[in-house]
Amino acid sequence: MYQYADIALKGNNQFIYDGDAIAQSIYIALKTHKSEVLFDCEYGNNIDDYLWSGLSEDNATLLENEIALTIERDSRCKIQSINVDIDSVNNAYVAQVSVLVNGEIQN
């Protein structure tokens, strides 16, 4: 029996379960700006504020913190590792996150 279920964002109204459902919830939270959700102004994050501020180690650290805070709001998840690096060739940040969900690591 499944503990968590959700409708997949991609597909023909197919259901996803457990780790996949939780991973989708994290994805949605990371893509949602704070105060974007009615009646829950704390849901989401301020990641966009750092993406357009220029590449710097300080902003990379702030991004790491913002990503961690967003994921930690979901009590089903525990962060194993998080790292945000600067890719100066592509003028971008690269985030690597490993999360423990129901005892299984999700990357």
mmCIF file with all atom_site columns, N, CA, C and O in Angstrom, residues 10-48:
data_model
loop_
_atom_site.group_PDB
_atom_site.id
_atom_site.type_symbol
_atom_site.label_atom_id
_atom_site.label_alt_id
_atom_site.label_comp_id
_atom_site.label_asym_id
_atom_site.label_entity_id
_atom_site.label_seq_id
_atom_site.pdbx_PDB_ins_code
_atom_site.Cartn_x
_atom_site.Cartn_y
_atom_site.Cartn_z
_atom_site.occupancy
_atom_site.B_iso_or_equiv
_atom_site.pdbx_formal_charge
_atom_site.auth_seq_id
_atom_site.auth_comp_id
_atom_site.auth_asym_id
_atom_site.auth_atom_id
_atom_site.pdbx_PDB_model_num
ATOM 1   N N  . LYS A 1 10 ? 3.443  15.735 -15.266 1.00 0.00 ? 10 LYS A N  1
ATOM 2   C CA . LYS A 1 10 ? 3.611  15.357 -16.666 1.00 0.00 ? 10 LYS A CA 1
ATOM 3   C C  . LYS A 1 10 ? 2.929  14.011 -16.878 1.00 0.00 ? 10 LYS A C  1
ATOM 4   O O  . LYS A 1 10 ? 3.093  13.097 -16.096 1.00 0.00 ? 10 LYS A O  1
ATOM 5   N N  . GLY A 1 11 ? 2.175  13.891 -17.926 1.00 0.00 ? 11 GLY A N  1
ATOM 6   C CA . GLY A 1 11 ? 1.508  12.625 -18.208 1.00 0.00 ? 11 GLY A CA 1
ATOM 7   C C  . GLY A 1 11 ? 0.010  12.821 -18.343 1.00 0.00 ? 11 GLY A C  1
ATOM 8   O O  . GLY A 1 11 ? -0.504 13.929 -18.284 1.00 0.00 ? 11 GLY A O  1
ATOM 9   N N  . ASN A 1 12 ? -0.667 11.738 -18.509 1.00 0.00 ? 12 ASN A N  1
ATOM 10  C CA . ASN A 1 12 ? -2.112 11.762 -18.725 1.00 0.00 ? 12 ASN A CA 1
ATOM 11  C C  . ASN A 1 12 ? -2.855 11.487 -17.427 1.00 0.00 ? 12 ASN A C  1
ATOM 12  O O  . ASN A 1 12 ? -3.500 10.448 -17.280 1.00 0.00 ? 12 ASN A O  1
ATOM 13  N N  . ASN A 1 13 ? -2.770 12.430 -16.492 1.00 0.00 ? 13 ASN A N  1
ATOM 14  C CA . ASN A 1 13 ? -3.430 12.288 -15.198 1.00 0.00 ? 13 ASN A CA 1
ATOM 15  C C  . ASN A 1 13 ? -3.066 10.988 -14.501 1.00 0.00 ? 13 ASN A C  1
ATOM 16  O O  . ASN A 1 13 ? -3.893 10.354 -13.860 1.00 0.00 ? 13 ASN A O  1
ATOM 17  N N  . GLN A 1 14 ? -1.821 10.580 -14.661 1.00 0.00 ? 14 GLN A N  1
ATOM 18  C CA . GLN A 1 14 ? -1.352 9.369  -13.999 1.00 0.00 ? 14 GLN A CA 1
ATOM 19  C C  . GLN A 1 14 ? -0.981 9.691  -12.558 1.00 0.00 ? 14 GLN A C  1
ATOM 20  O O  . GLN A 1 14 ? -0.563 10.808 -12.243 1.00 0.00 ? 14 GLN A O  1
ATOM 21  N N  . PHE A 1 15 ? -1.120 8.710  -11.693 1.00 0.00 ? 15 PHE A N  1
ATOM 22  C CA . PHE A 1 15 ? -0.739 8.887  -10.298 1.00 0.00 ? 15 PHE A CA 1
ATOM 23  C C  . PHE A 1 15 ? 0.726  8.525  -10.107 1.00 0.00 ? 15 PHE A C  1
ATOM 24  O O  . PHE A 1 15 ? 1.266  7.656  -10.795 1.00 0.00 ? 15 PHE A O  1
ATOM 25  N N  . ILE A 1 16 ? 1.350  9.236  -9.177  1.00 0.00 ? 16 ILE A N  1
ATOM 26  C CA . ILE A 1 16 ? 2.697  8.892  -8.734  1.00 0.00 ? 16 ILE A CA 1
ATOM 27  C C  . ILE A 1 16 ? 2.607  8.647  -7.236  1.00 0.00 ? 16 ILE A C  1
ATOM 28  O O  . ILE A 1 16 ? 1.701  9.144  -6.564  1.00 0.00 ? 16 ILE A O  1
ATOM 29  N N  . TYR A 1 17 ? 3.540  7.886  -6.709  1.00 0.00 ? 17 TYR A N  1
ATOM 30  C CA . TYR A 1 17 ? 3.429  7.451  -5.319  1.00 0.00 ? 17 TYR A CA 1
ATOM 31  C C  . TYR A 1 17 ? 4.731  7.643  -4.553  1.00 0.00 ? 17 TYR A C  1
ATOM 32  O O  . TYR A 1 17 ? 5.808  7.707  -5.127  1.00 0.00 ? 17 TYR A O  1
ATOM 33  N N  . ASP A 1 18 ? 4.591  7.729  -3.242  1.00 0.00 ? 18 ASP A N  1
ATOM 34  C CA . ASP A 1 18 ? 5.671  7.759  -2.269  1.00 0.00 ? 18 ASP A CA 1
ATOM 35  C C  . ASP A 1 18 ? 6.814  8.691  -2.674  1.00 0.00 ? 18 ASP A C  1
ATOM 36  O O  . ASP A 1 18 ? 6.616  9.893  -2.767  1.00 0.00 ? 18 ASP A O  1
ATOM 37  N N  . GLY A 1 19 ? 8.020  8.160  -2.913  1.00 0.00 ? 19 GLY A N  1
ATOM 38  C CA . GLY A 1 19 ? 9.183  8.997  -3.192  1.00 0.00 ? 19 GLY A CA 1
ATOM 39  C C  . GLY A 1 19 ? 8.989  9.924  -4.374  1.00 0.00 ? 19 GLY A C  1
ATOM 40  O O  . GLY A 1 19 ? 9.389  11.086 -4.342  1.00 0.00 ? 19 GLY A O  1
ATOM 41  N N  . ASP A 1 20 ? 8.347  9.434  -5.429  1.00 0.00 ? 20 ASP A N  1
ATOM 42  C CA . ASP A 1 20 ? 8.097  10.267 -6.607  1.00 0.00 ? 20 ASP A CA 1
ATOM 43  C C  . ASP A 1 20 ? 7.128  11.400 -6.292  1.00 0.00 ? 20 ASP A C  1
ATOM 44  O O  . ASP A 1 20 ? 7.289  12.525 -6.766  1.00 0.00 ? 20 ASP A O  1
ATOM 45  N N  . ALA A 1 21 ? 6.108  11.108 -5.481  1.00 0.00 ? 21 ALA A N  1
ATOM 46  C CA . ALA A 1 21 ? 5.134  12.145 -5.101  1.00 0.00 ? 21 ALA A CA 1
ATOM 47  C C  . ALA A 1 21 ? 5.798  13.216 -4.240  1.00 0.00 ? 21 ALA A C  1
ATOM 48  O O  . ALA A 1 21 ? 5.549  14.411 -4.402  1.00 0.00 ? 21 ALA A O  1
ATOM 49  N N  . ILE A 1 22 ? 6.666  12.789 -3.332  1.00 0.00 ? 22 ILE A N  1
ATOM 50  C CA . ILE A 1 22 ? 7.360  13.742 -2.463  1.00 0.00 ? 22 ILE A CA 1
ATOM 51  C C  . ILE A 1 22 ? 8.365  14.558 -3.269  1.00 0.00 ? 22 ILE A C  1
ATOM 52  O O  . ILE A 1 22 ? 8.485  15.768 -3.091  1.00 0.00 ? 22 ILE A O  1
ATOM 53  N N  . ALA A 1 23 ? 9.088  13.913 -4.183  1.00 0.00 ? 23 ALA A N  1
ATOM 54  C CA . ALA A 1 23 ? 10.036 14.631 -5.048  1.00 0.00 ? 23 ALA A CA 1
ATOM 55  C C  . ALA A 1 23 ? 9.303  15.688 -5.865  1.00 0.00 ? 23 ALA A C  1
ATOM 56  O O  . ALA A 1 23 ? 9.799  16.809 -6.037  1.00 0.00 ? 23 ALA A O  1
ATOM 57  N N  . GLN A 1 24 ? 8.099  15.367 -6.346  1.00 0.00 ? 24 GLN A N  1
ATOM 58  C CA . GLN A 1 24 ? 7.313  16.339 -7.093  1.00 0.00 ? 24 GLN A CA 1
ATOM 59  C C  . GLN A 1 24 ? 6.897  17.500 -6.191  1.00 0.00 ? 24 GLN A C  1
ATOM 60  O O  . GLN A 1 24 ? 6.914  18.656 -6.610  1.00 0.00 ? 24 GLN A O  1
ATOM 61  N N  . SER A 1 25 ? 6.551  17.225 -4.951  1.00 0.00 ? 25 SER A N  1
ATOM 62  C CA . SER A 1 25 ? 6.186  18.286 -4.006  1.00 0.00 ? 25 SER A CA 1
ATOM 63  C C  . SER A 1 25 ? 7.358  19.237 -3.769  1.00 0.00 ? 25 SER A C  1
ATOM 64  O O  . SER A 1 25 ? 7.180  20.454 -3.708  1.00 0.00 ? 25 SER A O  1
ATOM 65  N N  . ILE A 1 26 ? 8.554  18.670 -3.651  1.00 0.00 ? 26 ILE A N  1
ATOM 66  C CA . ILE A 1 26 ? 9.753  19.498 -3.472  1.00 0.00 ? 26 ILE A CA 1
ATOM 67  C C  . ILE A 1 26 ? 9.986  20.345 -4.720  1.00 0.00 ? 26 ILE A C  1
ATOM 68  O O  . ILE A 1 26 ? 10.281 21.540 -4.633  1.00 0.00 ? 26 ILE A O  1
ATOM 69  N N  . TYR A 1 27 ? 9.856  19.734 -5.885  1.00 0.00 ? 27 TYR A N  1
ATOM 70  C CA . TYR A 1 27 ? 10.029 20.451 -7.157  1.00 0.00 ? 27 TYR A CA 1
ATOM 71  C C  . TYR A 1 27 ? 9.079  21.642 -7.235  1.00 0.00 ? 27 TYR A C  1
ATOM 72  O O  . TYR A 1 27 ? 9.477  22.748 -7.581  1.00 0.00 ? 27 TYR A O  1
ATOM 73  N N  . ILE A 1 28 ? 7.818  21.417 -6.883  1.00 0.00 ? 28 ILE A N  1
ATOM 74  C CA . ILE A 1 28 ? 6.826  22.488 -6.925  1.00 0.00 ? 28 ILE A CA 1
ATOM 75  C C  . ILE A 1 28 ? 7.188  23.588 -5.934  1.00 0.00 ? 28 ILE A C  1
ATOM 76  O O  . ILE A 1 28 ? 7.115  24.781 -6.255  1.00 0.00 ? 28 ILE A O  1
ATOM 77  N N  . ALA A 1 29 ? 7.592  23.215 -4.737  1.00 0.00 ? 29 ALA A N  1
ATOM 78  C CA . ALA A 1 29 ? 7.969  24.213 -3.723  1.00 0.00 ? 29 ALA A CA 1
ATOM 79  C C  . ALA A 1 29 ? 9.167  25.037 -4.186  1.00 0.00 ? 29 ALA A C  1
ATOM 80  O O  . ALA A 1 29 ? 9.209  26.255 -3.983  1.00 0.00 ? 29 ALA A O  1
ATOM 81  N N  . LEU A 1 30 ? 10.146 24.387 -4.830  1.00 0.00 ? 30 LEU A N  1
ATOM 82  C CA . LEU A 1 30 ? 11.326 25.106 -5.311  1.00 0.00 ? 30 LEU A CA 1
ATOM 83  C C  . LEU A 1 30 ? 10.994 26.041 -6.472  1.00 0.00 ? 30 LEU A C  1
ATOM 84  O O  . LEU A 1 30 ? 11.675 27.040 -6.672  1.00 0.00 ? 30 LEU A O  1
ATOM 85  N N  . LYS A 1 31 ? 9.951  25.739 -7.238  1.00 0.00 ? 31 LYS A N  1
ATOM 86  C CA . LYS A 1 31 ? 9.563  26.570 -8.374  1.00 0.00 ? 31 LYS A CA 1
ATOM 87  C C  . LYS A 1 31 ? 8.565  27.666 -7.992  1.00 0.00 ? 31 LYS A C  1
ATOM 88  O O  . LYS A 1 31 ? 8.191  28.474 -8.830  1.00 0.00 ? 31 LYS A O  1
ATOM 89  N N  . THR A 1 32 ? 8.142  27.692 -6.727  1.00 0.00 ? 32 THR A N  1
ATOM 90  C CA . THR A 1 32 ? 7.128  28.643 -6.275  1.00 0.00 ? 32 THR A CA 1
ATOM 91  C C  . THR A 1 32 ? 7.775  29.773 -5.489  1.00 0.00 ? 32 THR A C  1
ATOM 92  O O  . THR A 1 32 ? 8.538  29.540 -4.556  1.00 0.00 ? 32 THR A O  1
ATOM 93  N N  . HIS A 1 33 ? 7.474  31.000 -5.881  1.00 0.00 ? 33 HIS A N  1
ATOM 94  C CA . HIS A 1 33 ? 7.996  32.169 -5.169  1.00 0.00 ? 33 HIS A CA 1
ATOM 95  C C  . HIS A 1 33 ? 7.157  32.402 -3.915  1.00 0.00 ? 33 HIS A C  1
ATOM 96  O O  . HIS A 1 33 ? 5.948  32.184 -3.913  1.00 0.00 ? 33 HIS A O  1
ATOM 97  N N  . LYS A 1 34 ? 7.831  32.819 -2.846  1.00 0.00 ? 34 LYS A N  1
ATOM 98  C CA . LYS A 1 34 ? 7.124  33.118 -1.597  1.00 0.00 ? 34 LYS A CA 1
ATOM 99  C C  . LYS A 1 34 ? 6.022  34.135 -1.844  1.00 0.00 ? 34 LYS A C  1
ATOM 100 O O  . LYS A 1 34 ? 6.201  35.059 -2.622  1.00 0.00 ? 34 LYS A O  1
ATOM 101 N N  . SER A 1 35 ? 4.912  33.962 -1.186  1.00 0.00 ? 35 SER A N  1
ATOM 102 C CA . SER A 1 35 ? 3.712  34.802 -1.259  1.00 0.00 ? 35 SER A CA 1
ATOM 103 C C  . SER A 1 35 ? 2.932  34.600 -2.562  1.00 0.00 ? 35 SER A C  1
ATOM 104 O O  . SER A 1 35 ? 1.984  35.313 -2.828  1.00 0.00 ? 35 SER A O  1
ATOM 105 N N  . GLU A 1 36 ? 3.314  33.620 -3.364  1.00 0.00 ? 36 GLU A N  1
ATOM 106 C CA . GLU A 1 36 ? 2.612  33.335 -4.611  1.00 0.00 ? 36 GLU A CA 1
ATOM 107 C C  . GLU A 1 36 ? 1.339  32.516 -4.361  1.00 0.00 ? 36 GLU A C  1
ATOM 108 O O  . GLU A 1 36 ? 0.398  32.567 -5.148  1.00 0.00 ? 36 GLU A O  1
ATOM 109 N N  . VAL A 1 37 ? 1.315  31.769 -3.252  1.00 0.00 ? 37 VAL A N  1
ATOM 110 C CA . VAL A 1 37 ? 0.176  30.911 -2.932  1.00 0.00 ? 37 VAL A CA 1
ATOM 111 C C  . VAL A 1 37 ? -0.766 31.656 -1.993  1.00 0.00 ? 37 VAL A C  1
ATOM 112 O O  . VAL A 1 37 ? -0.361 32.119 -0.921  1.00 0.00 ? 37 VAL A O  1
ATOM 113 N N  . LEU A 1 38 ? -2.012 31.780 -2.402  1.00 0.00 ? 38 LEU A N  1
ATOM 114 C CA . LEU A 1 38 ? -3.006 32.456 -1.570  1.00 0.00 ? 38 LEU A CA 1
ATOM 115 C C  . LEU A 1 38 ? -3.175 31.730 -0.238  1.00 0.00 ? 38 LEU A C  1
ATOM 116 O O  . LEU A 1 38 ? -3.177 30.510 -0.180  1.00 0.00 ? 38 LEU A O  1
ATOM 117 N N  . PHE A 1 39 ? -3.328 32.490 0.809   1.00 0.00 ? 39 PHE A N  1
ATOM 118 C CA . PHE A 1 39 ? -3.577 31.995 2.158   1.00 0.00 ? 39 PHE A CA 1
ATOM 119 C C  . PHE A 1 39 ? -2.400 31.255 2.777   1.00 0.00 ? 39 PHE A C  1
ATOM 120 O O  . PHE A 1 39 ? -2.525 30.702 3.864   1.00 0.00 ? 39 PHE A O  1
ATOM 121 N N  . ASP A 1 40 ? -1.254 31.189 2.097   1.00 0.00 ? 40 ASP A N  1
ATOM 122 C CA . ASP A 1 40 ? -0.051 30.581 2.673   1.00 0.00 ? 40 ASP A CA 1
ATOM 123 C C  . ASP A 1 40 ? 1.165  31.344 2.162   1.00 0.00 ? 40 ASP A C  1
ATOM 124 O O  . ASP A 1 40 ? 1.907  30.865 1.302   1.00 0.00 ? 40 ASP A O  1
ATOM 125 N N  . CYS A 1 41 ? 1.363  32.532 2.700   1.00 0.00 ? 41 CYS A N  1
ATOM 126 C CA . CYS A 1 41 ? 2.420  33.412 2.196   1.00 0.00 ? 41 CYS A CA 1
ATOM 127 C C  . CYS A 1 41 ? 3.826  32.904 2.520   1.00 0.00 ? 41 CYS A C  1
ATOM 128 O O  . CYS A 1 41 ? 4.801  33.404 1.972   1.00 0.00 ? 41 CYS A O  1
ATOM 129 N N  . GLU A 1 42 ? 3.966  31.903 3.387   1.00 0.00 ? 42 GLU A N  1
ATOM 130 C CA . GLU A 1 42 ? 5.280  31.353 3.718   1.00 0.00 ? 42 GLU A CA 1
ATOM 131 C C  . GLU A 1 42 ? 5.680  30.195 2.806   1.00 0.00 ? 42 GLU A C  1
ATOM 132 O O  . GLU A 1 42 ? 6.818  29.750 2.838   1.00 0.00 ? 42 GLU A O  1
ATOM 133 N N  . TYR A 1 43 ? 4.737  29.686 2.005   1.00 0.00 ? 43 TYR A N  1
ATOM 134 C CA . TYR A 1 43 ? 5.050  28.579 1.100   1.00 0.00 ? 43 TYR A CA 1
ATOM 135 C C  . TYR A 1 43 ? 5.915  29.097 -0.042  1.00 0.00 ? 43 TYR A C  1
ATOM 136 O O  . TYR A 1 43 ? 5.700  30.182 -0.565  1.00 0.00 ? 43 TYR A O  1
ATOM 137 N N  . GLY A 1 44 ? 6.900  28.325 -0.431  1.00 0.00 ? 44 GLY A N  1
ATOM 138 C CA . GLY A 1 44 ? 7.779  28.704 -1.531  1.00 0.00 ? 44 GLY A CA 1
ATOM 139 C C  . GLY A 1 44 ? 9.100  29.238 -1.028  1.00 0.00 ? 44 GLY A C  1
ATOM 140 O O  . GLY A 1 44 ? 9.551  28.911 0.061   1.00 0.00 ? 44 GLY A O  1
ATOM 141 N N  . ASN A 1 45 ? 9.742  30.072 -1.835  1.00 0.00 ? 45 ASN A N  1
ATOM 142 C CA . ASN A 1 45 ? 11.093 30.546 -1.508  1.00 0.00 ? 45 ASN A CA 1
ATOM 143 C C  . ASN A 1 45 ? 11.380 31.847 -2.244  1.00 0.00 ? 45 ASN A C  1
ATOM 144 O O  . ASN A 1 45 ? 10.558 32.339 -2.992  1.00 0.00 ? 45 ASN A O  1
ATOM 145 N N  . ASN A 1 46 ? 12.574 32.361 -2.012  1.00 0.00 ? 46 ASN A N  1
ATOM 146 C CA . ASN A 1 46 ? 13.032 33.594 -2.669  1.00 0.00 ? 46 ASN A CA 1
ATOM 147 C C  . ASN A 1 46 ? 14.235 33.336 -3.570  1.00 0.00 ? 46 ASN A C  1
ATOM 148 O O  . ASN A 1 46 ? 15.095 34.195 -3.730  1.00 0.00 ? 46 ASN A O  1
ATOM 149 N N  . ILE A 1 47 ? 14.296 32.158 -4.152  1.00 0.00 ? 47 ILE A N  1
ATOM 150 C CA . ILE A 1 47 ? 15.432 31.782 -4.994  1.00 0.00 ? 47 ILE A CA 1
ATOM 151 C C  . ILE A 1 47 ? 15.628 32.770 -6.143  1.00 0.00 ? 47 ILE A C  1
ATOM 152 O O  . ILE A 1 47 ? 16.758 33.141 -6.465  1.00 0.00 ? 47 ILE A O  1
ATOM 153 N N  . ASP A 1 48 ? 14.546 33.210 -6.756  1.00 0.00 ? 48 ASP A N  1
ATOM 154 C CA . ASP A 1 48 ? 14.657 34.146 -7.887  1.00 0.00 ? 48 ASP A CA 1
ATOM 155 C C  . ASP A 1 48 ? 15.416 35.416 -7.524  1.00 0.00 ? 48 ASP A C  1
ATOM 156 O O  . ASP A 1 48 ? 16.088 36.004 -8.374  1.00 0.00 ? 48 ASP A O  1
#
